[in-house]
């Protein structure tokens, strides 16, 4: 019996290849987008984990010296004698671009170095010159012709650009004999130990997460990506749901016949389940491969984005990870279970003698629409509630999910209402038929339209976010990079000579000098600025007292960037002590500082130089009439012997900064376009599937004298119309999405809020693309209708029962 | 006794709109016997046939096939009975749209595990389907589809054949020929036939004749 039944079930797909293909592709693409994003995330995460593990950064407490100081070996010995289980680390840049990390293998806490190094380390070779170095294979490939380094052994777990050696070797390499950057504190400490304050009063304990900004920022980037992957998966699910629903509905007569001929319900359901499982395995497998290709294609962008924006190095190579496969299949099965559960449930409850016509299903049920509307409103309320009460990334994304789902559910309700209204208003017979027929088709198309809505809203949201960011960012760059030229001296002597030489020639020379210090319990960069109109006119202040620049110049106030203000809960008028300054200064202003993960403080240049006499005085901004900038630049090169790369003009810096930013969103943009493509595909398959089921509706109209071409034209018009209505509805939804991203998610993730701009030109472009996609998706079914054999239409009359 | 129907009642819908279709119908059919079931449209003929096939349950009364009470069986039990003991020709032909004529003809016999290629070839021949074996149902005329449905019901050599107006879509000559075939096969196999028909002529060729009116057999 089984074989005969299975054959009958499968024969459906042989006769409806397109439907089978759409089901397969829908599932495959959904899995592909989801798993592709997951692959990128997993890869990038693994890279930071390695980096973090090597530094012990996230997990181990450290003892750190005051800013710009180092720890002496003497202090280390005192601490060890006092019962402190600490391990010295020296970290520094070697020849500019290789980070050398010196460790002490005998005291290193367990698990703070990659396992490959921990076990079987040839201690003797490691600590005696020239020593042994460990580095990631790609780092070794880069360094292979560089003299001066000890022989390198590949360890894949190490962060790119990092060489790990014994601390003694590192001190030699970096020319920092006897110096220690910080001490790692072993989590296991003896019960009795001398107080830290007695042994080493100038060291401070740094909690494990203090250096964690990088992880938090990159987390948010990944959360963004994951959100988009999820959105794409949701779009794919709508397709799968639609395709599976249609496949079940179309086969209802078959199911009924099979049962009438003696197939038990249980067997039928078992076989359908087997069919679904098989399909999911194959389609999800194909989707994983596709996802891998997408990931491999996007990964260089992601790696560039992360290193540009956050300084995190990600290796640009993709590794296939088992958990990634597992997660992909799990998602696919969850999605299919969700999509087919309803259909199977309905089948299980279907009496053998129930009417088998799939048409019954196509009829819009007013009651189910009402339910759908109610659920949508409840979801929207939940979303608003979340916006009102909750804070943080997860709440932001939960809110997004609630709002998007609510919007998707609401779409068919709104469309049905609109079409009913149009039907009542239309007076010509053909027109009324058109509206009524469109309304009848709505249930069959609504899943595809919901998918389109989500894709469009996501695109509106992302373009708004990116354009807002770009607008703000460019404006901010204009303000921050107000000087015409920027010049960096090679050393202090050249810096002093430069300032003397420039004084009579430039309109102003603005120092850009900074030191690292502690403020509000975290490391901050302290900049000193001159009292000059450049700042008064251009500096991007978010909030300030009216006399901010006067007070700053007098030396009794300071400015902080938005990140520091938000993280430390500071606002204008609050006092802030900066380690190294004798007394707390009042915050006179908060300025925006996009893209910078760290806290920043601005004081007057006099204050900086007085209290941090060692500040490197190398970088300077030069104000000069723009038409004289080129001459001055040449003069600096000729007369002062500066090399071209010591001088940058404003345009170059701006281009570089913008480039970094553009890359951040290149990935999200690519995903947005892919998602839109998937939604267009959903419409195509829905139209194709419906086309066959719609013959009984079209045949009578054709019978009374409407040509097939006319009918095809109407089909096309209908698709474009529905797409346009969906686009109109997607616009506010997308703007809402952008608002949540900019005002809630961005603040939670990055620590700054962005003003939101409106960009109607982007919308028009997107609307145009959507209409094209909708029209293109309907074009083929319409063409097939126009060329449909009259016999097929006549068949409807012959078989009408 | 092959089929026993005892005091069966069946209604559809709930109270204000309740339709009492059958009330206390009883009938008996022995192996090798052919019985015609007549009655005006809407009198409940199809309903009675569906009950006999175990596709629906009676409100009251009992239906036994070979002594086994259909009502007492589970869904799988009733399905097994339909598969192995009963051949049904529906008023609506209920062919499997994605299988061609040959596969449709063989379908029920395969399900019952009694596939007999020679028998199917003979059936196809006598039903005038030999040239249509590789067509699909939507490429057949109504009468052709009906003949496939008849062939499918007969192919598995069931003990009981339930047929709902099997010749309703056929012209008189074809209808008579199909009837000859059915009666031949029933006689050969010693099967029982309960057939709904509107045709006096066909009814006259059967062993017995039952008339359904006002929910009772007269
Ligand atoms: N599922 C159902 N729900 C409600 N009423 C039903 C249902 N099935 C049948 N009926 C009603 O039961 C009555 C008998 O129907 P049935 O199909 O048995 O008639 P019939 O004798 O076969 O008629 P015909 O000769 O036209 O085929 C009819 O009034 C019909 O409307
Ligand atoms: Mg009937």
Short mmCIF file of N, CA, C and O and ligand atoms in Angstrom, two decimals, chain B residues 40-47 50 91 164-165 196 198, ligand 2:
data_model
loop_
_atom_site.label_atom_id
_atom_site.label_comp_id
_atom_site.label_asym_id
_atom_site.label_seq_id
_atom_site.Cartn_x
_atom_site.Cartn_y
_atom_site.Cartn_z
N UNK B 40 -35.61 9.66 -5.87
CA UNK B 40 -35.44 10.94 -6.54
C UNK B 40 -34.21 11.67 -6.00
O UNK B 40 -33.65 11.29 -4.95
N UNK B 41 -33.81 12.70 -6.72
CA UNK B 41 -32.61 13.44 -6.35
C UNK B 41 -32.75 14.00 -4.93
O UNK B 41 -33.79 14.55 -4.58
N UNK B 42 -31.73 13.83 -4.14
CA UNK B 42 -31.76 14.35 -2.77
C UNK B 42 -32.41 13.40 -1.80
O UNK B 42 -32.58 13.72 -0.63
N UNK B 43 -32.73 12.19 -2.23
CA UNK B 43 -33.43 11.27 -1.33
C UNK B 43 -32.46 10.54 -0.40
O UNK B 43 -32.90 9.85 0.51
N UNK B 44 -31.18 10.67 -0.64
CA UNK B 44 -30.23 10.08 0.30
C UNK B 44 -29.50 8.86 -0.22
O UNK B 44 -28.89 8.13 0.55
N UNK B 45 -29.52 8.63 -1.53
CA UNK B 45 -28.87 7.44 -2.10
C UNK B 45 -27.36 7.50 -1.87
O UNK B 45 -26.75 6.53 -1.39
N UNK B 46 -26.76 8.61 -2.25
CA UNK B 46 -25.31 8.73 -2.07
C UNK B 46 -24.94 8.63 -0.60
O UNK B 46 -23.95 7.99 -0.23
N UNK B 47 -25.75 9.25 0.24
CA UNK B 47 -25.48 9.19 1.68
C UNK B 47 -25.44 7.75 2.16
O UNK B 47 -24.53 7.35 2.90
N UNK B 50 -22.28 6.02 1.00
CA UNK B 50 -21.11 6.47 1.77
C UNK B 50 -21.07 5.79 3.12
O UNK B 50 -20.01 5.41 3.61
N UNK B 91 -20.00 9.12 -7.43
CA UNK B 91 -20.79 9.93 -8.35
C UNK B 91 -19.86 10.97 -8.99
O UNK B 91 -19.96 11.28 -10.16
N UNK B 164 -22.15 4.59 -7.58
CA UNK B 164 -23.11 5.70 -7.51
C UNK B 164 -23.30 6.25 -8.92
O UNK B 164 -22.45 7.00 -9.41
N UNK B 165 -24.41 5.85 -9.56
CA UNK B 165 -24.71 6.29 -10.94
C UNK B 165 -23.49 6.14 -11.85
O UNK B 165 -23.07 7.12 -12.46
N UNK B 196 -26.50 2.67 -7.44
CA UNK B 196 -27.50 3.72 -7.54
C UNK B 196 -27.72 4.02 -9.01
O UNK B 196 -26.76 4.13 -9.78
N UNK B 198 -30.66 6.02 -11.97
CA UNK B 198 -31.93 6.67 -12.28
C UNK B 198 -32.62 5.95 -13.42
O UNK B 198 -33.77 6.24 -13.74
MG1 LIG C 2 -26.16 11.18 -5.22
#
